[in-house]
Amino acid sequence: MVSTISQPETRPMTEEGDFLQLKGIDYVHFWVGNAKQAMYFWWKGFGFKPVAYSGLETGNRQFASYVLESGQIRFVVSAPYGPSSEISAHHLVHGDGVKEIALAVDDLAKAYAEVVARGATVAWAPREEIDEFGELRTFAIRAYGEVLHVFVDRSAYGGPFAPSYQPLDLPYESAGLSAIDHIVGNVQLGKMNHWVNFYHQVMGFRQLIHFDDQDISTEYSALMSKVMQNGSGRIKFPINEPAEGLRKSQIEEFLDYYLTPGVQHIAMATGDIIQTVQTLKERGIEFLRVPGQYYEALGDRVGEIREPLEAIKELGILVDRDDEGYLLQIFSRPIQDRPTSFIEVIQRRGSRGFGKGNFKALFEALEAEQKRRGNL
Ligand code: FE2
């Protein structure tokens, strides 16, 4: 797919170099077994607002689909009506998971020409879907595993999401989740640099950070990660691969259950992590817990922070500091039965990092969970 391999650069891109001019993540599309129940999870659990529905009642005889929003985040959950749907085939192999990460653009034709010239594998060529709300223009290319990047131009479309979708208006209570901070992909051993080069060469992303197995290892298992970022800095896609360790890496556990590379976690930003995590916990969302000694050393490690340490500890929130500031983060348990995708909630107070100082405590907590599942 990509013929020339070069080292990604970290310098900021010029306007000219940012050839895709991505405006942001338009939506994340989960293909699931039961869209009605998945919708309920994001709605009642994570405080998303249901905004659109497509299904038998709207003339869609292939699949049922709900669109939900929280701040700038848009999630779509879709499930098949029968075994001939490609969603069925996907679900049989992978269980619930992310199929599409859609990216908003103004100039679809230019974006298509750029990615094709740079060696992208096209899933569908530019097409227009038309209904009474206008014309929605999209094309899609293949990323790691079965994941697609759908490019979306909404400039001529005024509907609630896409043709066949009708608006929903249901009461909801926000948990304060405002934007997607980053989306992490897990790929196979030895494939991280391939996908780093894909994001660099085909999509114009630059490498922001590299974590090697020295940074991300515990007594038992290890992984490596490189963070790719688009020209505007708005879109961040870390790519993980397993590294050799004494026991099975958490990335290998993901690959064993998802069966291909795929989306490991979606980090969602909040302006008030204490309020958000309190709300999510009250609604039954489960989070990983690091050992208690993490909090004994926390004050010395991160210095003064604005949030009360008691609440941080009580909720199990993690804190990390770097030159630019600090961040607060917490990780959910898997959001489906298979130990595959999970959610991160993050609040940044100046730091643009990913919580490197938390890796060890966090991965030990993850391994404890792996062990309980009989997968370490
Ligand atoms: Fe993350």
mmCIF file of C-alpha atoms and ligand atoms in Angstrom, residues 181-184 238 264-267 329 331 342-344 346 348 354 359 362, ligand 1:
data_model
loop_
_atom_site.group_PDB
_atom_site.id
_atom_site.type_symbol
_atom_site.label_atom_id
_atom_site.label_comp_id
_atom_site.label_asym_id
_atom_site.label_seq_id
_atom_site.Cartn_x
_atom_site.Cartn_y
_atom_site.Cartn_z
ATOM 1 C CA ASP A 181 -9.499 13.760 22.544
ATOM 2 C CA HIS A 182 -7.948 10.748 20.807
ATOM 3 C CA ILE A 183 -8.798 7.333 19.349
ATOM 4 C CA VAL A 184 -6.311 4.497 19.811
ATOM 5 C CA PRO A 238 -2.133 6.685 18.817
ATOM 6 C CA GLN A 264 -8.831 -0.090 21.534
ATOM 7 C CA HIS A 265 -10.179 3.012 23.217
ATOM 8 C CA ILE A 266 -11.806 6.355 22.613
ATOM 9 C CA ALA A 267 -10.756 9.170 24.948
ATOM 10 C CA GLN A 329 -7.763 10.619 33.265
ATOM 11 C CA PHE A 331 -10.308 4.246 32.048
ATOM 12 C CA PHE A 342 -12.996 0.664 26.371
ATOM 13 C CA ILE A 343 -13.442 4.362 27.110
ATOM 14 C CA GLU A 344 -11.122 6.949 28.628
ATOM 15 C CA ILE A 346 -9.743 12.930 30.192
ATOM 16 C CA ARG A 348 -6.426 18.494 30.263
ATOM 17 C CA PHE A 354 -1.104 10.879 27.377
ATOM 18 C CA PHE A 359 1.276 3.792 32.570
ATOM 19 C CA LEU A 362 -2.591 1.555 34.968
HETATM 20 FE FE FE2 B 1 -5.747 7.223 25.840
#
